[in-house]
């Protein structure tokens, strides 16, 4: 029984160690040393090159190294009938909650302005509303969005979310579907995107959507670069429709050196590290699933290929 592993990050040693700890008899193979591909039953991958997963004839389960699976479903040669299990593990969720809370608080308290004032030695008190008077909107109320929403609600922000189906989360308003989007946007002063990237959500963060937000709203996108029309973000910042944006993800990653986002005074950039799967907790989760699979039990978090998330 072999598991082939692929990451873009230089943490392969940590993953190898973690799998050894949690399942000592697992034959862990790095992507560039696959050995006899007939042995490979499991793949745990991030952005595998197109078509390669199809070349493992006995592949039983594909585990996504990330919560998002667009990196797999964009492969037209993804082997049919092999279940794709997405990553849900507590440290990934925790990391995203930290990111969202950090940047919501920065936007809420207008921290960018304070830092700009400090650079110019300006003593200027900026008065901001209280948390209950601040309306925060989260697009996507799944594993990550719902957890962040609950923590923001515990800080007493006025939080609502938008999803495909309505949700019942104490202290969090719920909007859903195409009909719910307009009213949800109309109340969102700080908008957070935690949607999966699917054909329905591609370029959803565009000029039409920004026009439906209150003037001067701000945006945090920690989901995918494919959600954002980057020219429209720049235009909305220039017009004042958006007051600031925090972006963890981009249409092209790494963000090209000449991109106008880099030195835009109203843009905060992070390098797609809002949250990264933790090797110990991620390997533990995959090993639990391999054991379930061996016992013939159903696996949690199998992606519906039709929905794409
Ligand atoms: P989930 O699948 O748990 O949640 C997705 C949410 O989006 C659900 O609430 C779903 O609605 C909603 N949704 C999906 N499609 C639509 C649509 N067309 N209209 C309205 N709502 C929609 O995903 P996670 O919370 O685990 O992760 C979200 C995304 O975050 C990932 O797909 C990934 O791209 C990104 N991510 C980014 C990271 C980073 O470091 N930047 C780290 C980890 C993840 P419903 O509940 O009704 O089905
Ligand atoms: C993920 C990511 O999808 O890190 O988990 O982007």
Coordinates of C-alpha atoms and ligand atoms in Angstrom, one line a residue:
X1 CA 0.0 0.0 0.0
X2 CA 1.6 3.2 -1.1
X3 CA 0.7 6.9 -0.9
X4 CA 2.2 9.3 -3.3
X5 CA 2.6 12.9 -2.0
X6 CA 3.0 16.2 -3.8
X7 CA 3.3 19.7 -2.4
X8 CA 4.7 22.9 -3.8
X9 CA 6.0 23.8 -0.4
X10 CA 9.4 22.7 0.9
X11 CA 7.9 20.8 3.8
X12 CA 8.1 17.2 2.4
X13 CA 10.4 16.1 5.3
X14 CA 7.8 17.2 7.9
X15 CA 5.0 15.4 6.0
X16 CA 7.1 12.2 5.6
X17 CA 7.8 12.3 9.4
X18 CA 4.1 12.9 10.2
X19 CA 2.9 10.0 8.1
X20 CA 5.6 7.8 9.7
X21 CA 4.3 8.7 13.1
X22 CA 0.7 8.1 12.4
X23 CA 1.0 5.1 10.1
X24 CA 4.4 3.5 10.3
X25 CA 3.7 0.8 7.7
X26 CA 2.5 3.3 5.0
X27 CA 4.8 3.3 2.0
X28 CA 5.2 7.1 1.6
X29 CA 6.5 8.2 -1.8
X30 CA 7.5 11.6 -2.9
X31 CA 6.0 12.7 -6.3
X32 CA 9.4 12.6 -8.1
X33 CA 10.2 9.1 -6.8
X34 CA 7.0 7.2 -7.6
X35 CA 8.6 3.8 -7.9
X36 CA 6.3 1.1 -9.3
X37 CA 3.1 3.1 -9.9
X38 CA 1.0 -0.1 -9.7
X39 CA 1.5 0.0 -5.9
X40 CA 0.0 3.5 -5.5
X41 CA -3.5 3.4 -3.9
X42 CA -3.6 6.8 -2.4
X43 CA -2.5 10.2 -3.6
X44 CA -2.2 13.3 -1.4
X45 CA -1.6 16.2 -3.7
X46 CA -1.5 20.0 -4.3
X47 CA -1.7 21.1 -7.9
X48 CA -0.6 17.9 -9.6
X49 CA 0.4 18.4 -13.2
X50 CA -2.5 17.6 -15.5
X51 CA -3.1 14.0 -16.5
X52 CA -0.5 12.4 -14.1
X53 CA -3.1 11.0 -11.5
X54 CA -4.6 9.0 -14.4
X55 CA -1.3 7.2 -14.8
X56 CA -1.7 5.4 -11.4
X57 CA -3.7 2.3 -12.4
X58 CA -4.7 1.2 -8.9
X59 CA -5.5 4.6 -7.4
X60 CA -8.4 4.3 -4.9
X61 CA -8.6 7.8 -3.2
X62 CA -7.3 11.3 -4.0
X63 CA -6.7 13.4 -0.9
X64 CA -6.5 17.1 -1.6
X65 CA -3.7 18.7 0.5
X66 CA -5.8 21.9 0.7
X67 CA -9.4 22.6 1.5
X68 CA -9.9 23.9 -2.1
X69 CA -10.2 21.3 -4.9
X70 CA -10.2 23.6 -7.9
X71 CA -6.6 22.6 -8.4
X72 CA -7.9 19.0 -9.1
X73 CA -11.1 19.6 -10.9
X74 CA -9.4 22.0 -13.4
X75 CA -7.7 18.8 -14.7
X76 CA -9.8 17.5 -17.6
X77 CA -8.0 14.2 -17.2
X78 CA -8.8 13.7 -13.5
X79 CA -9.5 10.0 -13.2
X80 CA -13.2 9.3 -13.2
X81 CA -14.7 7.3 -10.3
X82 CA -11.8 7.9 -7.9
X83 CA -13.2 9.9 -4.9
X84 CA -11.6 13.2 -4.1
X85 CA -11.5 14.0 -0.4
X86 CA -10.9 17.6 0.6
X87 CA -8.8 18.6 3.5
X88 CA -10.6 19.6 6.7
X89 CA -8.4 19.7 9.7
X90 CA -8.5 21.8 12.8
X91 CA -5.3 23.7 12.3
X92 CA -6.2 24.7 8.8
X93 CA -9.5 26.1 10.1
X94 CA -7.8 27.8 13.0
X95 CA -5.3 29.5 10.7
X96 CA -8.0 30.8 8.5
X97 CA -10.0 32.1 11.5
X98 CA -6.9 33.9 12.7
X99 CA -6.4 35.5 9.3
X100 CA -10.0 36.6 9.0
X101 CA -10.1 38.1 12.5
X102 CA -6.7 39.8 12.1
X103 CA -7.7 41.5 8.9
X104 CA -11.3 42.3 9.9
X105 CA -9.9 44.1 13.0
X106 CA -7.4 45.9 10.8
X107 CA -10.1 47.1 8.5
X108 CA -12.5 47.9 11.3
X109 CA -10.0 49.9 13.3
X110 CA -8.5 51.5 10.1
X111 CA -5.1 50.3 11.0
X112 CA -3.5 51.0 7.6
X113 CA -4.3 54.7 8.1
X114 CA -2.7 54.7 11.6
X115 CA 0.5 53.1 10.1
X116 CA 0.6 55.6 7.3
X117 CA 0.2 58.4 9.9
X118 CA 3.0 57.0 12.0
X119 CA 5.3 57.0 9.0
X120 CA 4.6 60.7 8.6
X121 CA 4.8 61.4 12.4
X122 CA 1.1 62.5 12.4
X123 CA -0.8 62.3 15.7
X124 CA -4.4 61.9 14.4
X125 CA -7.0 60.1 16.4
X126 CA -9.3 58.0 14.1
X127 CA -12.7 57.3 15.5
X128 CA -14.2 54.0 14.4
X129 CA -17.6 52.5 15.2
X130 CA -18.0 49.8 17.9
X131 CA -18.1 46.2 16.8
X132 CA -21.9 45.8 17.1
X133 CA -22.3 48.8 14.7
X134 CA -20.0 47.2 12.1
X135 CA -21.6 45.0 9.5
X136 CA -19.4 42.1 8.3
X137 CA -20.4 39.8 5.5
X138 CA -18.9 36.4 4.7
X139 CA -19.3 34.9 1.2
X140 CA -19.3 31.1 1.9
X141 CA -20.5 29.7 5.2
X142 CA -18.8 26.3 4.9
X143 CA -16.1 24.9 7.2
X144 CA -14.0 28.0 7.1
X145 CA -16.6 30.7 6.7
X146 CA -18.9 29.4 9.4
X147 CA -16.1 29.1 11.9
X148 CA -14.8 32.6 11.2
X149 CA -18.4 33.9 11.4
X150 CA -18.9 32.4 14.8
X151 CA -15.7 34.0 16.2
X152 CA -16.5 37.4 14.7
X153 CA -20.0 37.1 16.2
X154 CA -18.4 36.3 19.6
X155 CA -16.5 39.6 19.2
X156 CA -20.0 41.1 18.7
X157 CA -19.6 42.2 15.1
X158 CA -22.9 42.3 13.2
X159 CA -22.1 39.3 11.0
X160 CA -24.0 37.7 8.1
X161 CA -23.1 35.1 5.6
X162 CA -24.1 34.1 2.0
X163 CA -24.2 30.6 0.8
X164 CA -26.1 28.3 -1.6
X165 CA -28.4 27.0 1.0
X166 CA -29.6 28.9 4.1
X167 CA -27.8 28.3 7.4
X168 CA -28.9 28.5 11.0
X169 CA -25.8 29.7 12.9
X170 CA -26.6 31.5 16.2
X171 CA -25.7 35.2 16.0
X172 CA -25.0 35.1 12.3
X173 CA -27.5 36.3 9.7
X174 CA -28.1 34.1 6.7
X175 CA -28.6 35.0 3.1
X176 CA -28.6 32.5 0.2
X177 CA -28.8 32.0 -3.5
X178 CA -28.9 34.6 -6.3
X179 CA -31.9 36.3 -4.6
X180 CA -30.0 36.8 -1.3
X181 CA -26.9 38.2 -2.8
X182 CA -28.1 41.8 -3.3
X183 CA -29.5 42.3 0.2
X184 CA -26.4 40.6 1.7
X185 CA -24.1 42.9 -0.2
X186 CA -26.1 46.0 0.6
X187 CA -25.3 45.5 4.3
X188 CA -21.7 44.3 4.1
X189 CA -19.2 47.0 5.1
X190 CA -16.4 44.5 5.4
X191 CA -16.8 41.7 2.8
X192 CA -14.8 38.5 3.1
X193 CA -14.7 35.9 0.4
X194 CA -14.4 32.3 1.5
X195 CA -16.1 30.6 -1.4
X196 CA -14.8 27.7 -3.4
X197 CA -13.7 28.4 -6.9
X198 CA -16.3 26.9 -9.3
X199 CA -17.8 28.0 -12.6
X200 CA -20.5 29.7 -10.6
X201 CA -18.1 31.8 -8.5
X202 CA -15.4 32.6 -11.0
X203 CA -14.8 36.4 -11.1
X204 CA -17.7 36.9 -8.7
X205 CA -15.7 39.8 -7.1
X206 CA -16.3 42.2 -9.9
X207 CA -17.4 45.8 -10.6
X208 CA -21.2 44.9 -10.5
X209 CA -20.8 43.2 -7.1
X210 CA -18.7 46.1 -5.7
X211 CA -21.4 48.6 -6.8
X212 CA -23.9 46.8 -4.6
X213 CA -21.8 47.3 -1.4
X214 CA -22.1 50.4 0.7
X215 CA -19.8 53.1 -0.6
X216 CA -16.3 52.8 1.1
X217 CA -16.7 49.1 2.0
X218 CA -13.6 46.9 2.2
X219 CA -12.8 43.5 0.9
X220 CA -10.8 40.5 2.2
X221 CA -10.3 37.7 -0.3
X222 CA -8.7 34.6 1.3
X223 CA -10.3 32.1 -1.2
X224 CA -8.9 32.1 -4.7
X225 CA -7.5 34.6 -7.2
X226 CA -10.0 33.3 -9.8
X227 CA -12.8 34.9 -7.8
X228 CA -11.5 38.4 -8.4
X229 CA -11.5 40.7 -11.4
X230 CA -8.3 42.5 -10.5
X231 CA -8.8 45.5 -12.9
X232 CA -12.2 46.0 -11.2
X233 CA -10.7 46.0 -7.8
X234 CA -8.2 48.7 -8.8
X235 CA -11.0 50.8 -10.4
X236 CA -13.2 50.4 -7.2
X237 CA -10.3 51.5 -5.0
X238 CA -9.6 54.5 -7.3
X239 CA -13.3 55.6 -7.2
X240 CA -13.6 55.1 -3.5
X241 CA -16.3 52.5 -3.8
X242 CA -13.8 50.2 -2.0
X243 CA -11.8 51.8 0.8
X244 CA -9.2 49.1 1.1
X245 CA -8.6 45.4 0.2
X246 CA -6.6 42.6 1.7
X247 CA -5.7 39.9 -0.8
X248 CA -4.1 36.5 0.0
X249 CA -4.8 35.1 -3.5
X250 CA -4.2 36.3 -7.0
X251 CA -5.0 35.5 -10.6
X252 CA -1.3 34.8 -11.1
X253 CA 0.7 33.4 -8.2
X254 CA 3.3 34.4 -7.2
X255 CA 2.0 37.9 -7.9
X256 CA 4.2 39.3 -10.7
X257 CA 6.7 41.9 -9.6
X258 CA 5.2 44.6 -11.9
X259 CA 1.6 44.1 -10.6
X260 CA 0.0 47.4 -9.5
X261 CA -1.2 45.8 -6.2
X262 CA 2.3 45.6 -4.8
X263 CA 2.7 49.3 -4.0
X264 CA -1.0 50.4 -4.0
X265 CA -1.6 52.4 -0.7
X266 CA -4.9 50.7 -0.1
X267 CA -3.9 47.1 -0.8
X268 CA -2.5 44.6 1.7
X269 CA -0.9 41.6 0.2
X270 CA -0.2 38.2 1.8
X271 CA 1.4 35.4 -0.3
X272 CA -1.4 32.8 -0.3
X273 CA -0.7 31.8 3.3
X274 CA -3.9 32.7 5.0
X275 CA -3.9 29.2 6.2
X276 CA -1.7 26.2 5.3
X277 CA -2.4 22.6 6.1
X278 CA -0.5 21.4 9.2
X279 CA 1.6 18.3 8.5
X280 CA 0.9 16.6 11.8
X281 CA -2.8 17.3 11.9
X282 CA -3.3 16.8 8.1
X283 CA -1.5 13.5 8.1
X284 CA -3.5 12.3 11.1
X285 CA -6.7 13.1 9.2
X286 CA -5.6 11.3 6.0
X287 CA -4.5 8.3 8.0
X288 CA -7.9 8.1 9.8
X289 CA -9.5 8.1 6.3
X290 CA -7.2 5.4 5.0
X291 CA -8.1 3.3 8.0
X292 CA -11.8 4.0 7.3
X293 CA -11.4 3.1 3.7
X294 CA -9.7 -0.2 4.6
X295 CA -12.6 -1.1 6.9
X296 CA -15.0 -0.4 4.1
X297 CA -16.5 2.6 5.8
X298 CA -17.7 5.8 4.0
X299 CA -15.2 8.6 3.9
X300 CA -16.2 12.1 5.1
X301 CA -15.7 15.2 2.9
X302 CA -15.9 13.6 -0.4
X303 CA -16.3 16.3 -3.0
X304 CA -19.4 16.3 -5.2
X305 CA -17.8 16.5 -8.7
X306 CA -21.0 18.2 -10.1
X307 CA -20.8 21.0 -7.5
X308 CA -17.0 21.1 -7.7
X309 CA -16.6 21.7 -4.0
Ligands
LIG1 P1 -16.7 24.6 2.0 O1 -16.9 23.7 0.9 O2 -16.8 24.0 3.4 O3 -17.7 25.9 2.0 C1 -18.0 26.5 0.8 C2 -19.2 27.5 1.1 O4 -19.4 28.3 -0.1 C3 -20.5 26.8 1.5 O5 -21.1 27.5 2.4 C4 -21.3 26.9 0.1 O6 -22.7 26.9 0.3 C5 -20.8 28.2 -0.4 N1 -20.9 28.2 -1.9 C6 -20.4 27.5 -2.8 N2 -20.8 27.8 -4.0 C7 -21.7 28.8 -3.9 C8 -22.4 29.6 -4.7 N3 -22.4 29.4 -6.1 N4 -23.2 30.6 -4.2 C9 -23.2 30.8 -2.9 N5 -22.5 30.1 -2.0 C10 -21.7 29.1 -2.5 O7 -15.3 25.3 1.8 P2 -14.3 25.7 3.0 O8 -14.9 26.7 3.9 O9 -13.6 24.6 3.6 O10 -13.2 26.5 2.0 C11 -13.5 27.6 1.2 C12 -12.4 27.9 0.3 O11 -11.3 28.6 1.0 C13 -11.7 26.7 -0.4 O12 -12.4 26.3 -1.5 C14 -10.4 27.4 -0.8 O13 -10.5 27.8 -2.1 C15 -10.2 28.5 0.1 N6 -9.0 28.3 1.0 C16 -8.0 29.2 1.0 C17 -6.9 29.1 1.8 C18 -5.8 30.2 1.8 O14 -4.8 30.0 2.4 N7 -6.0 31.3 1.1 C19 -6.8 28.0 2.8 C20 -7.9 27.1 2.7 C21 -9.0 27.3 1.9 P3 -23.5 25.7 0.9 O15 -23.0 25.6 2.4 O16 -24.9 26.1 0.8 O17 -23.1 24.5 0.1
LIG2 C1 -6.3 25.5 0.5 C2 -5.3 26.5 0.3 O1 -7.2 25.3 -0.4 O2 -4.3 26.4 1.0 O3 -6.3 24.8 1.5 O4 -5.5 27.4 -0.5

